[in-house]
mmCIF file of C-alpha atoms and ligand atoms in Angstrom:
data_model
loop_
_atom_site.group_PDB
_atom_site.id
_atom_site.type_symbol
_atom_site.label_atom_id
_atom_site.label_comp_id
_atom_site.label_asym_id
_atom_site.label_seq_id
_atom_site.Cartn_x
_atom_site.Cartn_y
_atom_site.Cartn_z
ATOM 1 C CA UNK A 1 -35.088 133.444 -85.187
ATOM 2 C CA UNK A 2 -33.752 135.412 -88.092
ATOM 3 C CA UNK A 3 -37.040 136.003 -89.922
ATOM 4 C CA UNK A 4 -39.313 138.290 -87.993
ATOM 5 C CA UNK A 5 -42.697 138.488 -89.630
ATOM 6 C CA UNK A 6 -43.939 135.131 -90.814
ATOM 7 C CA UNK A 7 -47.021 134.437 -92.895
ATOM 8 C CA UNK A 8 -48.491 131.039 -92.050
ATOM 9 C CA UNK A 9 -50.885 129.777 -94.717
ATOM 10 C CA UNK A 10 -53.205 127.180 -93.217
ATOM 11 C CA UNK A 11 -52.202 128.534 -89.808
ATOM 12 C CA UNK A 12 -55.567 127.684 -88.229
ATOM 13 C CA UNK A 13 -55.022 123.995 -88.985
ATOM 14 C CA UNK A 14 -53.446 121.271 -86.903
ATOM 15 C CA UNK A 15 -49.734 121.699 -87.621
ATOM 16 C CA UNK A 16 -50.008 125.394 -88.502
ATOM 17 C CA UNK A 17 -51.538 126.340 -85.143
ATOM 18 C CA UNK A 18 -48.784 124.561 -83.189
ATOM 19 C CA UNK A 19 -46.165 126.230 -85.356
ATOM 20 C CA UNK A 20 -47.826 129.613 -84.767
ATOM 21 C CA UNK A 21 -47.536 129.075 -81.008
ATOM 22 C CA UNK A 22 -43.843 128.217 -81.232
ATOM 23 C CA UNK A 23 -43.076 131.152 -83.533
ATOM 24 C CA UNK A 24 -44.924 133.643 -81.323
ATOM 25 C CA UNK A 25 -43.234 132.225 -78.242
ATOM 26 C CA UNK A 26 -39.862 132.794 -79.897
ATOM 27 C CA UNK A 27 -40.707 136.417 -80.656
ATOM 28 C CA UNK A 28 -41.862 136.354 -84.282
ATOM 29 C CA UNK A 29 -44.858 138.266 -85.508
ATOM 30 C CA UNK A 30 -47.319 135.846 -87.089
ATOM 31 C CA UNK A 31 -49.958 136.428 -89.760
ATOM 32 C CA UNK A 32 -52.359 133.522 -90.241
ATOM 33 C CA UNK A 33 -54.054 133.127 -93.625
ATOM 34 C CA UNK A 34 -56.722 130.445 -93.704
ATOM 35 C CA UNK A 35 -60.030 129.909 -95.470
ATOM 36 C CA UNK A 36 -61.181 127.714 -92.550
ATOM 37 C CA UNK A 37 -62.249 124.900 -94.906
ATOM 38 C CA UNK A 38 -60.778 122.396 -92.456
ATOM 39 C CA UNK A 39 -60.395 124.417 -89.265
ATOM 40 C CA UNK A 40 -62.159 126.640 -86.776
ATOM 41 C CA UNK A 41 -61.533 130.297 -85.913
ATOM 42 C CA UNK A 42 -61.680 129.362 -82.212
ATOM 43 C CA UNK A 43 -58.077 128.187 -82.595
ATOM 44 C CA UNK A 44 -57.011 131.857 -82.683
ATOM 45 C CA UNK A 45 -58.467 132.419 -79.203
ATOM 46 C CA UNK A 46 -56.615 129.342 -77.997
ATOM 47 C CA UNK A 47 -53.301 130.548 -79.468
ATOM 48 C CA UNK A 48 -53.951 133.825 -77.640
ATOM 49 C CA UNK A 49 -54.583 131.965 -74.371
ATOM 50 C CA UNK A 50 -51.333 130.037 -74.696
ATOM 51 C CA UNK A 51 -49.035 132.825 -75.851
ATOM 52 C CA UNK A 52 -50.741 135.996 -74.633
ATOM 53 C CA UNK A 53 -50.664 137.238 -78.234
ATOM 54 C CA UNK A 54 -53.358 136.947 -80.862
ATOM 55 C CA UNK A 55 -51.926 136.405 -84.325
ATOM 56 C CA UNK A 56 -53.162 138.653 -87.117
ATOM 57 C CA UNK A 57 -55.796 136.673 -88.971
ATOM 58 C CA UNK A 58 -56.789 136.989 -92.611
ATOM 59 C CA UNK A 59 -59.709 134.816 -93.643
ATOM 60 C CA UNK A 60 -58.875 134.131 -97.247
ATOM 61 C CA UNK A 61 -57.788 131.660 -99.856
ATOM 62 C CA UNK A 62 -54.354 131.038 -101.322
ATOM 63 C CA UNK A 63 -56.063 130.858 -104.704
ATOM 64 C CA UNK A 64 -57.242 134.464 -104.350
ATOM 65 C CA UNK A 65 -54.437 136.558 -105.811
ATOM 66 C CA UNK A 66 -56.152 139.835 -104.901
ATOM 67 C CA UNK A 67 -56.354 138.806 -101.254
ATOM 68 C CA UNK A 68 -52.684 137.758 -101.253
ATOM 69 C CA UNK A 69 -51.536 141.019 -102.850
ATOM 70 C CA UNK A 70 -53.456 143.060 -100.266
ATOM 71 C CA UNK A 71 -51.947 141.038 -97.461
ATOM 72 C CA UNK A 72 -48.376 141.401 -98.702
ATOM 73 C CA UNK A 73 -48.985 145.158 -99.138
ATOM 74 C CA UNK A 74 -50.400 145.522 -95.619
ATOM 75 C CA UNK A 75 -47.857 143.512 -93.644
ATOM 76 C CA UNK A 76 -44.128 143.573 -94.031
ATOM 77 C CA UNK A 77 -43.741 139.810 -94.419
ATOM 78 C CA UNK A 78 -40.250 138.296 -94.352
ATOM 79 C CA UNK A 79 -41.039 134.653 -94.988
ATOM 80 C CA UNK A 80 -43.867 132.201 -95.539
ATOM 81 C CA UNK A 81 -44.604 128.809 -94.037
ATOM 82 C CA UNK A 82 -47.048 127.171 -96.387
ATOM 83 C CA UNK A 83 -49.375 124.604 -94.782
ATOM 84 C CA UNK A 84 -52.615 125.411 -96.635
ATOM 85 C CA UNK A 85 -53.879 122.508 -98.672
ATOM 86 C CA UNK A 86 -56.140 119.502 -98.719
ATOM 87 C CA UNK A 87 -54.699 116.389 -97.121
ATOM 88 C CA UNK A 88 -57.069 113.408 -97.154
ATOM 89 C CA UNK A 89 -55.552 110.654 -99.291
ATOM 90 C CA UNK A 90 -58.833 108.772 -99.863
ATOM 91 C CA UNK A 91 -60.770 111.927 -100.709
ATOM 92 C CA UNK A 92 -58.083 112.916 -103.198
ATOM 93 C CA UNK A 93 -58.909 109.854 -105.305
ATOM 94 C CA UNK A 94 -62.565 110.968 -105.437
ATOM 95 C CA UNK A 95 -62.062 114.681 -106.126
ATOM 96 C CA UNK A 96 -58.595 114.871 -107.707
ATOM 97 C CA UNK A 97 -59.212 118.197 -109.428
ATOM 98 C CA UNK A 98 -59.942 119.906 -106.114
ATOM 99 C CA UNK A 99 -56.640 118.528 -104.795
ATOM 100 C CA UNK A 100 -54.586 119.713 -107.774
ATOM 101 C CA UNK A 101 -56.397 123.074 -107.714
ATOM 102 C CA UNK A 102 -55.839 123.688 -104.009
ATOM 103 C CA UNK A 103 -52.426 122.157 -103.543
ATOM 104 C CA UNK A 104 -50.704 122.831 -106.856
ATOM 105 C CA UNK A 105 -52.444 125.887 -108.314
ATOM 106 C CA UNK A 106 -52.764 127.347 -104.806
ATOM 107 C CA UNK A 107 -49.002 127.105 -104.298
ATOM 108 C CA UNK A 108 -48.381 128.557 -107.746
ATOM 109 C CA UNK A 109 -50.596 131.583 -107.042
ATOM 110 C CA UNK A 110 -48.954 132.024 -103.633
ATOM 111 C CA UNK A 111 -45.479 131.975 -105.215
ATOM 112 C CA UNK A 112 -46.533 134.513 -107.847
ATOM 113 C CA UNK A 113 -47.815 136.839 -105.134
ATOM 114 C CA UNK A 114 -44.646 136.306 -103.091
ATOM 115 C CA UNK A 115 -42.422 137.070 -106.083
ATOM 116 C CA UNK A 116 -44.395 140.227 -106.839
ATOM 117 C CA UNK A 117 -43.951 141.311 -103.218
ATOM 118 C CA UNK A 118 -40.252 140.402 -103.186
ATOM 119 C CA UNK A 119 -40.728 137.732 -100.501
ATOM 120 C CA UNK A 120 -38.666 134.715 -101.545
ATOM 121 C CA UNK A 121 -38.245 132.587 -98.440
ATOM 122 C CA UNK A 122 -40.633 129.666 -98.160
ATOM 123 C CA UNK A 123 -41.031 126.564 -96.024
ATOM 124 C CA UNK A 124 -43.293 123.986 -97.631
ATOM 125 C CA UNK A 125 -45.263 121.137 -96.003
ATOM 126 C CA UNK A 126 -44.311 118.145 -98.038
ATOM 127 C CA UNK A 127 -44.793 114.547 -97.057
ATOM 128 C CA UNK A 128 -43.019 111.212 -96.798
ATOM 129 C CA UNK A 129 -45.530 110.041 -99.382
ATOM 130 C CA UNK A 130 -43.347 111.550 -102.151
ATOM 131 C CA UNK A 131 -40.850 108.698 -101.701
ATOM 132 C CA UNK A 132 -43.429 106.511 -103.419
ATOM 133 C CA UNK A 133 -44.685 103.018 -102.878
ATOM 134 C CA UNK A 134 -41.527 101.122 -103.875
ATOM 135 C CA UNK A 135 -38.947 103.019 -101.811
ATOM 136 C CA UNK A 136 -36.791 101.023 -99.374
ATOM 137 C CA UNK A 137 -36.827 102.027 -95.679
ATOM 138 C CA UNK A 138 -35.585 104.107 -94.037
ATOM 139 C CA UNK A 139 -36.416 106.944 -96.425
ATOM 140 C CA UNK A 140 -33.487 109.262 -97.018
ATOM 141 C CA UNK A 141 -33.473 112.603 -98.799
ATOM 142 C CA UNK A 142 -30.949 111.481 -101.432
ATOM 143 C CA UNK A 143 -33.463 108.978 -102.807
ATOM 144 C CA UNK A 144 -35.397 110.203 -105.846
ATOM 145 C CA UNK A 145 -39.080 110.905 -105.551
ATOM 146 C CA UNK A 146 -40.975 107.723 -106.361
ATOM 147 C CA UNK A 147 -44.239 106.611 -107.871
ATOM 148 C CA UNK A 148 -47.038 108.185 -105.860
ATOM 149 C CA UNK A 149 -50.245 106.209 -105.524
ATOM 150 C CA UNK A 150 -52.890 108.933 -105.155
ATOM 151 C CA UNK A 151 -53.578 112.526 -106.259
ATOM 152 C CA UNK A 152 -52.700 113.907 -102.799
ATOM 153 C CA UNK A 153 -49.192 112.421 -102.984
ATOM 154 C CA UNK A 154 -48.812 113.443 -106.605
ATOM 155 C CA UNK A 155 -49.813 117.016 -105.736
ATOM 156 C CA UNK A 156 -47.027 117.148 -103.120
ATOM 157 C CA UNK A 157 -44.499 115.774 -105.617
ATOM 158 C CA UNK A 158 -45.646 118.313 -108.232
ATOM 159 C CA UNK A 159 -45.238 121.184 -105.792
ATOM 160 C CA UNK A 160 -41.765 119.973 -104.852
ATOM 161 C CA UNK A 161 -40.848 120.063 -108.557
ATOM 162 C CA UNK A 162 -42.477 123.475 -109.058
ATOM 163 C CA UNK A 163 -40.495 124.948 -106.161
ATOM 164 C CA UNK A 164 -37.266 123.300 -107.326
ATOM 165 C CA UNK A 165 -37.683 124.817 -110.792
ATOM 166 C CA UNK A 166 -38.470 128.197 -109.274
ATOM 167 C CA UNK A 167 -35.292 128.144 -107.204
ATOM 168 C CA UNK A 168 -33.232 127.136 -110.238
ATOM 169 C CA UNK A 169 -34.646 130.061 -112.172
ATOM 170 C CA UNK A 170 -33.954 132.661 -109.498
ATOM 171 C CA UNK A 171 -31.183 132.273 -106.897
ATOM 172 C CA UNK A 172 -32.925 134.730 -104.574
ATOM 173 C CA UNK A 173 -35.459 132.071 -103.627
ATOM 174 C CA UNK A 174 -34.715 129.955 -100.533
ATOM 175 C CA UNK A 175 -37.064 127.027 -100.057
ATOM 176 C CA UNK A 176 -37.239 124.206 -97.542
ATOM 177 C CA UNK A 177 -39.207 121.114 -98.523
ATOM 178 C CA UNK A 178 -40.064 119.473 -95.226
ATOM 179 C CA UNK A 179 -41.137 115.879 -95.642
ATOM 180 C CA UNK A 180 -43.263 115.087 -92.624
ATOM 181 C CA UNK A 181 -43.738 111.587 -91.355
ATOM 182 C CA UNK A 182 -46.729 111.085 -89.007
ATOM 183 C CA UNK A 183 -47.415 113.990 -86.643
ATOM 184 C CA UNK A 184 -49.561 113.248 -83.592
ATOM 185 C CA UNK A 185 -50.043 114.725 -80.126
ATOM 186 C CA UNK A 186 -51.055 118.192 -79.086
ATOM 187 C CA UNK A 187 -49.801 121.246 -77.250
ATOM 188 C CA UNK A 188 -49.262 120.225 -73.582
ATOM 189 C CA UNK A 189 -51.799 122.856 -72.447
ATOM 190 C CA UNK A 190 -54.589 120.822 -74.092
ATOM 191 C CA UNK A 191 -55.862 124.042 -75.670
ATOM 192 C CA UNK A 192 -54.995 123.180 -79.278
ATOM 193 C CA UNK A 193 -54.825 119.821 -81.023
ATOM 194 C CA UNK A 194 -55.997 117.806 -83.997
ATOM 195 C CA UNK A 195 -59.689 118.303 -84.738
ATOM 196 C CA UNK A 196 -60.575 116.375 -87.888
ATOM 197 C CA UNK A 197 -63.941 117.057 -89.452
ATOM 198 C CA UNK A 198 -66.023 113.859 -89.804
ATOM 199 C CA UNK A 199 -64.492 110.413 -89.527
ATOM 200 C CA UNK A 200 -60.744 110.704 -88.876
ATOM 201 C CA UNK A 201 -58.468 109.408 -91.634
ATOM 202 C CA UNK A 202 -55.529 109.040 -89.304
ATOM 203 C CA UNK A 203 -54.937 106.542 -86.543
ATOM 204 C CA UNK A 204 -54.272 108.797 -83.543
ATOM 205 C CA UNK A 205 -57.440 110.922 -83.630
ATOM 206 C CA UNK A 206 -59.406 107.738 -84.264
ATOM 207 C CA UNK A 207 -57.933 106.136 -81.133
ATOM 208 C CA UNK A 208 -58.622 109.208 -79.020
ATOM 209 C CA UNK A 209 -62.176 109.598 -80.340
ATOM 210 C CA UNK A 210 -62.902 105.964 -79.459
ATOM 211 C CA UNK A 211 -61.385 106.541 -76.027
ATOM 212 C CA UNK A 212 -63.566 109.584 -75.396
ATOM 213 C CA UNK A 213 -66.680 107.658 -76.438
ATOM 214 C CA UNK A 214 -67.314 109.471 -79.706
ATOM 215 C CA UNK A 215 -66.779 106.301 -81.761
ATOM 216 C CA UNK A 216 -67.517 102.712 -80.827
ATOM 217 C CA UNK A 217 -64.364 100.908 -81.800
ATOM 218 C CA UNK A 218 -61.187 101.236 -83.782
ATOM 219 C CA UNK A 219 -60.872 99.320 -87.050
ATOM 220 C CA UNK A 220 -57.316 98.174 -87.634
ATOM 221 C CA UNK A 221 -56.855 97.791 -91.365
ATOM 222 C CA UNK A 222 -54.824 94.636 -91.921
ATOM 223 C CA UNK A 223 -53.049 92.326 -89.470
ATOM 224 C CA UNK A 224 -51.245 90.243 -92.058
ATOM 225 C CA UNK A 225 -48.549 92.685 -93.132
ATOM 226 C CA UNK A 226 -44.905 91.507 -93.099
ATOM 227 C CA UNK A 227 -44.208 93.364 -89.822
ATOM 228 C CA UNK A 228 -43.506 92.027 -86.301
ATOM 229 C CA UNK A 229 -47.155 92.000 -85.212
ATOM 230 C CA UNK A 230 -48.766 92.082 -88.678
ATOM 231 C CA UNK A 231 -50.030 95.692 -88.428
ATOM 232 C CA UNK A 232 -48.654 98.707 -90.300
ATOM 233 C CA UNK A 233 -45.681 100.619 -88.913
ATOM 234 C CA UNK A 234 -45.250 104.383 -89.180
ATOM 235 C CA UNK A 235 -42.839 106.996 -87.886
ATOM 236 C CA UNK A 236 -44.935 109.017 -85.407
ATOM 237 C CA UNK A 237 -43.544 112.310 -84.171
ATOM 238 C CA UNK A 238 -44.904 114.856 -81.716
ATOM 239 C CA UNK A 239 -46.542 117.817 -83.438
ATOM 240 C CA UNK A 240 -44.571 120.158 -81.140
ATOM 241 C CA UNK A 241 -41.333 118.631 -82.431
ATOM 242 C CA UNK A 242 -42.628 119.044 -85.966
ATOM 243 C CA UNK A 243 -43.483 122.691 -85.251
ATOM 244 C CA UNK A 244 -39.970 123.239 -83.911
ATOM 245 C CA UNK A 245 -38.606 121.735 -87.125
ATOM 246 C CA UNK A 246 -40.178 124.623 -89.049
ATOM 247 C CA UNK A 247 -38.472 127.175 -86.838
ATOM 248 C CA UNK A 248 -35.162 125.379 -87.308
ATOM 249 C CA UNK A 249 -35.621 125.297 -91.099
ATOM 250 C CA UNK A 250 -36.577 128.977 -91.238
ATOM 251 C CA UNK A 251 -33.526 129.897 -89.201
ATOM 252 C CA UNK A 252 -31.242 128.132 -91.707
ATOM 253 C CA UNK A 253 -32.813 129.423 -94.930
ATOM 254 C CA UNK A 254 -30.520 132.199 -96.009
ATOM 255 C CA UNK A 255 -28.327 130.836 -98.752
ATOM 256 C CA UNK A 256 -30.787 130.279 -101.603
ATOM 257 C CA UNK A 257 -31.843 127.098 -103.345
ATOM 258 C CA UNK A 258 -33.930 124.126 -102.335
ATOM 259 C CA UNK A 259 -33.229 122.202 -99.145
ATOM 260 C CA UNK A 260 -35.009 118.934 -98.425
ATOM 261 C CA UNK A 261 -35.407 117.555 -94.913
ATOM 262 C CA UNK A 262 -37.175 114.548 -93.469
ATOM 263 C CA UNK A 263 -38.911 115.378 -90.208
ATOM 264 C CA UNK A 264 -39.452 112.134 -88.326
ATOM 265 C CA UNK A 265 -38.022 110.269 -85.344
ATOM 266 C CA UNK A 266 -36.170 107.605 -87.316
ATOM 267 C CA UNK A 267 -38.120 104.615 -86.017
ATOM 268 C CA UNK A 268 -41.396 102.893 -86.701
ATOM 269 C CA UNK A 269 -44.235 101.970 -84.343
ATOM 270 C CA UNK A 270 -47.004 99.536 -85.245
ATOM 271 C CA UNK A 271 -50.723 100.193 -84.943
ATOM 272 C CA UNK A 272 -51.009 97.636 -82.136
ATOM 273 C CA UNK A 273 -48.087 99.213 -80.291
ATOM 274 C CA UNK A 274 -49.849 102.570 -80.600
ATOM 275 C CA UNK A 275 -53.074 101.196 -79.123
ATOM 276 C CA UNK A 276 -51.213 99.488 -76.270
ATOM 277 C CA UNK A 277 -49.150 102.570 -75.554
ATOM 278 C CA UNK A 278 -52.265 104.786 -75.451
ATOM 279 C CA UNK A 279 -54.005 102.374 -73.049
ATOM 280 C CA UNK A 280 -50.912 102.133 -70.803
ATOM 281 C CA UNK A 281 -50.396 105.897 -70.594
ATOM 282 C CA UNK A 282 -54.033 106.942 -70.178
ATOM 283 C CA UNK A 283 -55.550 103.888 -68.471
ATOM 284 C CA UNK A 284 -58.436 104.113 -70.942
ATOM 285 C CA UNK A 285 -59.426 101.058 -72.933
ATOM 286 C CA UNK A 286 -59.650 101.278 -76.729
ATOM 287 C CA UNK A 287 -61.815 98.484 -78.177
ATOM 288 C CA UNK A 288 -60.644 97.431 -81.625
ATOM 289 C CA UNK A 289 -61.232 94.853 -84.313
ATOM 290 C CA UNK A 290 -59.305 93.871 -87.402
ATOM 291 C CA UNK A 291 -60.608 94.866 -90.830
ATOM 292 C CA UNK A 292 -59.276 94.123 -94.319
ATOM 293 C CA UNK A 293 -56.242 96.034 -95.555
ATOM 294 C CA UNK A 294 -56.931 99.514 -96.926
ATOM 295 C CA UNK A 295 -55.952 100.023 -100.545
ATOM 296 C CA UNK A 296 -52.699 101.916 -100.934
ATOM 297 C CA UNK A 297 -51.448 101.466 -97.346
ATOM 298 C CA UNK A 298 -47.749 100.555 -97.232
ATOM 299 C CA UNK A 299 -46.634 97.969 -94.641
ATOM 300 C CA UNK A 300 -43.973 100.065 -92.931
ATOM 301 C CA UNK A 301 -41.871 103.177 -93.390
ATOM 302 C CA UNK A 302 -39.834 105.541 -91.287
ATOM 303 C CA UNK A 303 -37.369 108.362 -91.743
ATOM 304 C CA UNK A 304 -33.652 108.597 -91.821
ATOM 305 C CA UNK A 305 -33.737 111.827 -89.836
ATOM 306 C CA UNK A 306 -29.994 112.446 -89.657
ATOM 307 C CA UNK A 307 -29.810 115.273 -92.212
ATOM 308 C CA UNK A 308 -32.115 117.568 -90.225
ATOM 309 C CA UNK A 309 -30.084 116.872 -87.101
ATOM 310 C CA UNK A 310 -26.776 117.571 -88.822
ATOM 311 C CA UNK A 311 -27.789 120.651 -90.799
ATOM 312 C CA UNK A 312 -30.632 122.182 -88.779
ATOM 313 C CA UNK A 313 -29.665 121.002 -85.309
ATOM 314 C CA UNK A 314 -33.182 119.568 -85.058
ATOM 315 C CA UNK A 315 -34.075 116.221 -83.558
ATOM 316 C CA UNK A 316 -37.470 114.913 -82.464
ATOM 317 C CA UNK A 317 -37.133 114.683 -78.689
ATOM 318 C CA UNK A 318 -40.598 114.031 -77.282
ATOM 319 C CA UNK A 319 -41.403 110.423 -76.411
ATOM 320 C CA UNK A 320 -44.270 108.208 -77.504
ATOM 321 C CA UNK A 321 -45.642 108.436 -73.943
ATOM 322 C CA UNK A 322 -45.716 112.233 -74.213
ATOM 323 C CA UNK A 323 -47.476 111.968 -77.579
ATOM 324 C CA UNK A 324 -50.157 109.769 -75.994
ATOM 325 C CA UNK A 325 -50.531 111.867 -72.855
ATOM 326 C CA UNK A 326 -50.809 115.130 -74.811
ATOM 327 C CA UNK A 327 -53.277 113.652 -77.290
ATOM 328 C CA UNK A 328 -55.484 112.483 -74.426
ATOM 329 C CA UNK A 329 -55.163 115.762 -72.544
ATOM 330 C CA UNK A 330 -56.451 117.612 -75.639
ATOM 331 C CA UNK A 331 -59.169 115.077 -76.537
ATOM 332 C CA UNK A 332 -60.530 114.633 -73.012
ATOM 333 C CA UNK A 333 -60.692 118.401 -72.431
ATOM 334 C CA UNK A 334 -62.259 118.971 -75.871
ATOM 335 C CA UNK A 335 -64.373 115.888 -76.675
ATOM 336 C CA UNK A 336 -65.875 117.695 -79.664
ATOM 337 C CA UNK A 337 -62.753 119.536 -80.670
ATOM 338 C CA UNK A 338 -63.164 123.280 -81.098
ATOM 339 C CA UNK A 339 -66.950 122.935 -81.357
ATOM 340 C CA UNK A 340 -67.468 122.624 -77.600
HETATM 341 N N1 NAD B 401 -51.104 115.925 -90.748
HETATM 342 C C1 NAD B 401 -50.317 115.098 -91.425
HETATM 343 O O1 NAD B 401 -50.221 113.911 -91.111
HETATM 344 C C2 NAD B 401 -49.473 115.594 -92.577
HETATM 345 C C3 NAD B 401 -48.450 114.781 -93.082
HETATM 346 C C4 NAD B 401 -47.692 115.247 -94.168
HETATM 347 C C5 NAD B 401 -47.956 116.487 -94.725
HETATM 348 N N2 NAD B 401 -48.971 117.244 -94.217
HETATM 349 C C6 NAD B 401 -49.245 118.551 -94.840
HETATM 350 O O2 NAD B 401 -49.114 119.556 -93.865
HETATM 351 C C7 NAD B 401 -50.027 120.624 -94.125
HETATM 352 C C8 NAD B 401 -50.820 120.913 -92.870
HETATM 353 O O3 NAD B 401 -51.477 119.726 -92.454
HETATM 354 P P1 NAD B 401 -52.492 119.698 -91.229
HETATM 355 O O4 NAD B 401 -52.507 118.316 -90.714
HETATM 356 O O5 NAD B 401 -52.199 120.819 -90.312
HETATM 357 O O6 NAD B 401 -53.849 119.942 -92.008
HETATM 358 P P2 NAD B 401 -55.099 120.869 -91.642
HETATM 359 O O7 NAD B 401 -56.181 120.521 -92.596
HETATM 360 O O8 NAD B 401 -55.386 120.804 -90.185
HETATM 361 O O9 NAD B 401 -54.532 122.325 -91.981
HETATM 362 C C9 NAD B 401 -54.554 122.866 -93.289
HETATM 363 C C10 NAD B 401 -55.207 124.237 -93.182
HETATM 364 O O10 NAD B 401 -55.221 124.839 -94.489
HETATM 365 C C11 NAD B 401 -56.470 125.469 -94.676
HETATM 366 N N3 NAD B 401 -56.668 125.524 -96.126
HETATM 367 C C12 NAD B 401 -56.860 124.498 -96.991
HETATM 368 N N4 NAD B 401 -56.958 124.960 -98.250
HETATM 369 C C13 NAD B 401 -56.808 126.309 -98.188
HETATM 370 C C14 NAD B 401 -56.790 127.337 -99.149
HETATM 371 N N5 NAD B 401 -56.987 127.078 -100.438
HETATM 372 N N6 NAD B 401 -56.598 128.616 -98.745
HETATM 373 C C15 NAD B 401 -56.436 128.890 -97.417
HETATM 374 N N7 NAD B 401 -56.441 127.946 -96.451
HETATM 375 C C16 NAD B 401 -56.620 126.673 -96.837
HETATM 376 C C17 NAD B 401 -57.473 124.607 -93.925
HETATM 377 O O11 NAD B 401 -58.629 125.316 -93.559
HETATM 378 C C18 NAD B 401 -56.667 124.176 -92.723
HETATM 379 O O12 NAD B 401 -56.830 125.076 -91.638
HETATM 380 C C19 NAD B 401 -50.878 120.166 -95.307
HETATM 381 O O13 NAD B 401 -50.345 120.746 -96.482
HETATM 382 C C20 NAD B 401 -50.685 118.670 -95.325
HETATM 383 O O14 NAD B 401 -50.813 118.125 -96.620
HETATM 384 C C21 NAD B 401 -49.728 116.824 -93.158
#
């Protein structure tokens, strides 16, 4: 690791906490900034249990310039991994202003504070959603951003543009735009994992919450898509692989400019395959029924993940079985997430 002190915005969240563990394990000093709007401070104790080190924690908001300035003055931060943001696609159509405020204005304020502090290395959590609804699969980084179908996706595309313009204006900035596909799984210790508040929006936590008895059955939205079994296909990758992708990106960010990478496995798995795989690996039955398609869901997409392998030396290596086993290890040990 070339960058020693790393600020992780949204570091108490799902992907941020796993990335914090990997960074600490590799010898970086980690500062977590989080307003805990979608996470729980207990995660810091769990990171401590796993790594033996408790990250510095600042409870604060990326929109709070005063808080950011104080933090940059207090810690000698070399680089920033920026996870903080709102991420529920459906919710973003109901409260779009909150999404633009948090995701776009929040990033803008963060970048202003970084520039003022002379910190110009940033890794940003983007999403496969920026390829838009009409993009052919597999998605490859050379394709232009497409037509996004909801304010969440549009906010990610806007931030990508904001960061691209910033890098053009000042060659000292080095930015990685990491386009995640579908992270699932948990740290193999079962101490940290995905802990959605309320009804999960994503498939994997829904499956595991049904399995643990927290929800009655899984609704599978649509079984008449033009896929092999009629259900949607996505590119699921282990959250530990995704975390490692951030370390790889950070290690390669020294030459200025914007660098875009897909982080996915390169293949799609259908909803039914996911359910069957979970049942096979855990031996726990997941009752399900089919429901109408959900508006805005695309039939199938997956990554061309070759650029990250070639340039970052990163490749998703954990198997679907490991993703299922680690998800179940976390969920069964923490039926109510961090609230136990
Ligand atoms: N999980 C996915 O499937 C996925 C896919 C693509 C992209 N992403 C992006 O990756 C990032 C992390 O996702 P995640 O799944 O870990 O989500 P998460 O909600 O678990 O983590 C985000 C964290 O940011 C914090 N936060 C939100 N707004 C904040 C603010 N204004 N100031 C300070 N903290 C704030 C939340 O409390 C939370 O802890 C998000 O930007 C998300 O859009 C996630």
